[in-house]
Amino acid sequence: MLTLLAVFAVASLLLPLLVSWIGARAFAVAALVPAAAFVHLIALTPQVLAGSDDSALIPRESIDWIPQLGLSLSFRLDELSWLLALIVTGVGALVLLYCRWYFRGSKEGIGQFAAVLLAFAGAMYGLVTTDDLVLLVMFWELTSILSYLLIGHYHRRGASRRAALQALLVTTLGGLAMFIGVVFLAVEAGTSSMSRILEIAPTGPVVDAAIVLLLVGALSKSAIFPFHFWLPGAMAAPTPVSAYLHAAAMVKAGIYLIARFAPVFALSGPWRPITITLGVFTMLLGGVQALRETDLKRILAFGTVSQLGFFTVVLGYGTPDAMLAGLALVISHALFKSALFLIVGVIDRQLSTRDANEISGVGRQAPLLAISGFLAVGSMMGIPPTIGFAAKESTLAAFFDEAQRGSPWGIVALVGVILGSILTAAYGARFLWGAFWRKKDATGAYMPDTEWPSPPFGFLVSPVLLAFGTLVLGPLASAVTVVLYGYADDAKAPGYDGSPLDPGYLALWHGLAPALFLSLGAVLLGLALFPLTRRLGWDRRLRLLPFTAQDAYHFVMRSVDRLSLVTTSLTQRGSLPVYVGTIFVVVIAAETTALIAGGPANAQLSAWHTPVQLVVAPIMIFAGLLAIRAQKRYTGVVLVSVTGLGMVVLFGTSGAPDLALTQILVETVTLVTFALVLRRLPARMGEHNASVGRVPRAILGIAAGVMMALVAIVATGSRVAEPISEAFPKLAYELGHGKNVVNVALVDLRGWDTMGELSVLVLAATGVASLVFVTHRADRLSATKALPEGPRRARRGPLVETTEGVRVQTAGDTAPRAWLVGGGNVKPENRSILLEVIVRILFHTIIVVSIYLLFAGHNAPGGGFAGGLVAGMALVMRYIAGGRWELGAAAPTDAGRLLGAGLILAVGAAVVPLFFGLAPLTSAVWEAEIPVIGHIEFVSSTFFDIGVYLVVIGLVLDVLRSLGAEVDRQTLEMRARGVDI
């Protein structure tokens, strides 16, 4: 299972590249991944079924994740997980295959769409197979994020963006509540393993609260009232998303959670009141609204809401016969509803409309599609011989028996299911009428048949297979009982006193039982209800209720916006000194309180440790005082850098060459960054807004400095135990196989910290770029192909500067040789031949040095961070000497690719040990004796360091291209428009 999850992840990362090569045909290749998972699940069927009798035989995998918290990467395939995984992978493979024709001819964004859809399939596979509650929450939120990207695929459309955000907010809010419930339940049970929790079956008020919070997450994910409104809005997504996420996969996550915990908690206080009442109400609400829609997808969307309410009632009831019927309903729904959505996709793709009032006579022109639609709707209604009939009749039989036993909740469930079944038949008939029937116009005459261009046969394969699957499984209902019997028979909540489950419970024929008449009666009443609603103009009424859950959502969002506006207007006054001063005041107040409450400190002070400090410290202090008095911005920046360079000397003389090397590189890059920013600011401080309140600022600054000094003194004297860092030299050599303690700590001993820091660097680069690249994030400034022909020897003549900054010579003699390819585009007054020569000579040497630092850092000063900064400095030199065109020649790639590649490489180096049964970030060493070269060693953590190297280079490149090259371009455009800057 872990291997399959890794395959899903890797395939998702490679899929955009494959799409760029072969286009939409890559979807067919991607379908092989869930198809392989489906075959693997089929192969495990005997072992899964055997596990119902002996739990030791259940397929499972587990790797310790955070042993201190008792968390592990554990996966388990019982019958419920196996069934949901089959649905996720089987339907997922067919939907991906369907996308091959749905997106034919489309190019924009399908690479990302394919990757996200396949990643979603992997996340759902992990969600239904994991046995750890914490890991389930992680997969849960991952599906919410991926569904947000899928729903918002058409990101240029406002409706898609709003629908994606709405789905994300609602499901994430429910997921947050569920996470709190998971914490409560795990603490109360003493474990996060779901199988162990269900064995322990904890009780008490804390458990009841946890169950309510779990149900909030499940109901929000499965679009149960009052969270139901996000699902119809999500129909703004491409149809394959609707067929997979909103019929077969994502909305089933909440149903899966209910089915998982119902066998133990169904008889607990809050369970049935929540699941039965909200489930029945959602079933009726969705069915009523489906009868009022004219968009075929929205008919199916509200029908899905109704069906999800149906599942919540049946599976939430928690008795063995209800659980078996509910799982059969889940199977039938995955088949018929995904088939119906895919059929709508074919209609929409061929006719460019989904409006039932505009489509007429399609059924006669597309008989195979129409037959598939009738089969799918027949299963949805519960018409024999489909699997939907067997499942619905079994459901009615289960609740009829409960009602006969006098169960109040059984009576409520029975009445609700009957009414919901009537509505299901009615909106099923409405869908068939809208999609395939001949329509009449206002005069009563038949409309001409809508012209139907025949789709490719491959486009019909997936919906036809899914629709006919409902027919094939109908006669095999008894086999479905055999497969699911073990799980359902064990679904007896503590205190259950009902009869044992009948081994032949699911079947097409139980005789002339009451459930049969209830089922067929509901279908007939539903078929009669549809024409009645048409005559009454039910579908032409604008609103049935004055206030809906959708209105409540918009009211809350508007209220949040208004509150944020009021809060911002009160607190954000546009004064940076006020903001910074507020931060300092809070810090001083908090730290002063902590120092006073902490009692006397055990401070140990020394005047100095080395004589160098007596020389360097006064220089740093003097530079700081001069920086306060500086009148020019650049002067202040340089003086502040002096204090940083003083730290370089202190580090270097204190036995920390790595820190000294990193500090000097950081100071240099920071100085360059400041210089780039200061180009757009006035040269002198206070030129437009003079500094005011000098005395309060001075007091605040002195107080902050004194406070930080006191904190440093107290903190260093407060240690009561031996620091763990004293063991780092030994650990670095034995665990990390390196002699450079600093570098080994970064990439091995404290690798998770470095992983977080890499994420921060990526976010920082993205944030800086997004502030500068206002209208277009793509790097189109430094493409080397835009350079003039023959940059080494250009023609001499009058120079003409374009808005893109290219300086073109018109005619004349040949110009002097250009040492850099971008040198000819730099204004003569800004050009330095000496600098070009130096950069030309040193650039490749500096790159080699950076690579040396990268690979030498494990045993000597250096590492990925220092090496990346050195390579970044080489790019800085090229930019300063030759401008932005020279930067493009030096690094003809997008910074985002370097950032992403570096982060992926670092994450991969952390995850790969898991596949060998080791803890994340565990490093391995390879040693060999090579002739001439001698003894060599290679440590696997070097791959992690290479990731750090690429991220740092990407960060520097992004800063140079945003604050440097893009600002240059914007400046030229403004000058071209006559703006004085």
PDB file of C-alpha atoms in Angstrom, residues 32 142 144 268 271 369 419 430 491 587 606 669 763 769 783 798 805 808 842 904 911 915 941:
ATOM      1  CA  LEU A  32      -2.834   2.712 -15.574  1.00  0.00           C
ATOM      2  CA  LEU A 142      -5.108  16.919   1.297  1.00  0.00           C
ATOM      3  CA  SER A 144      -9.820  19.256   0.328  1.00  0.00           C
ATOM      4  CA  SER A 268     -24.241   6.387  21.808  1.00  0.00           C
ATOM      5  CA  TRP A 271     -25.121   9.534  17.071  1.00  0.00           C
ATOM      6  CA  LEU A 369     -25.735   6.709 -24.612  1.00  0.00           C
ATOM      7  CA  LEU A 419     -40.357   9.816   0.755  1.00  0.00           C
ATOM      8  CA  ARG A 430     -36.703  14.564 -14.951  1.00  0.00           C
ATOM      9  CA  ALA A 491     -21.406  -4.240  12.959  1.00  0.00           C
ATOM     10  CA  VAL A 587       7.769  42.258  23.211  1.00  0.00           C
ATOM     11  CA  SER A 606      32.716  37.525  31.186  1.00  0.00           C
ATOM     12  CA  VAL A 669      23.356  39.000  -0.659  1.00  0.00           C
ATOM     13  CA  LEU A 763       7.368  31.127   0.325  1.00  0.00           C
ATOM     14  CA  ALA A 769       8.006  37.870  -6.774  1.00  0.00           C
ATOM     15  CA  ALA A 783      15.204  35.145 -22.569  1.00  0.00           C
ATOM     16  CA  PRO A 798      23.088  55.478 -32.975  1.00  0.00           C
ATOM     17  CA  GLY A 805      15.703  47.596 -22.654  1.00  0.00           C
ATOM     18  CA  VAL A 808      20.084  48.421 -30.942  1.00  0.00           C
ATOM     19  CA  LEU A 842      35.725  34.601 -12.392  1.00  0.00           C
ATOM     20  CA  ILE A 904      11.105  17.984  -4.186  1.00  0.00           C
ATOM     21  CA  VAL A 911      10.899  10.049   2.303  1.00  0.00           C
ATOM     22  CA  PHE A 915      10.493   2.395   1.577  1.00  0.00           C
ATOM     23  CA  SER A 941      22.058  13.059   2.819  1.00  0.00           C
TER      24      SER A 941
END
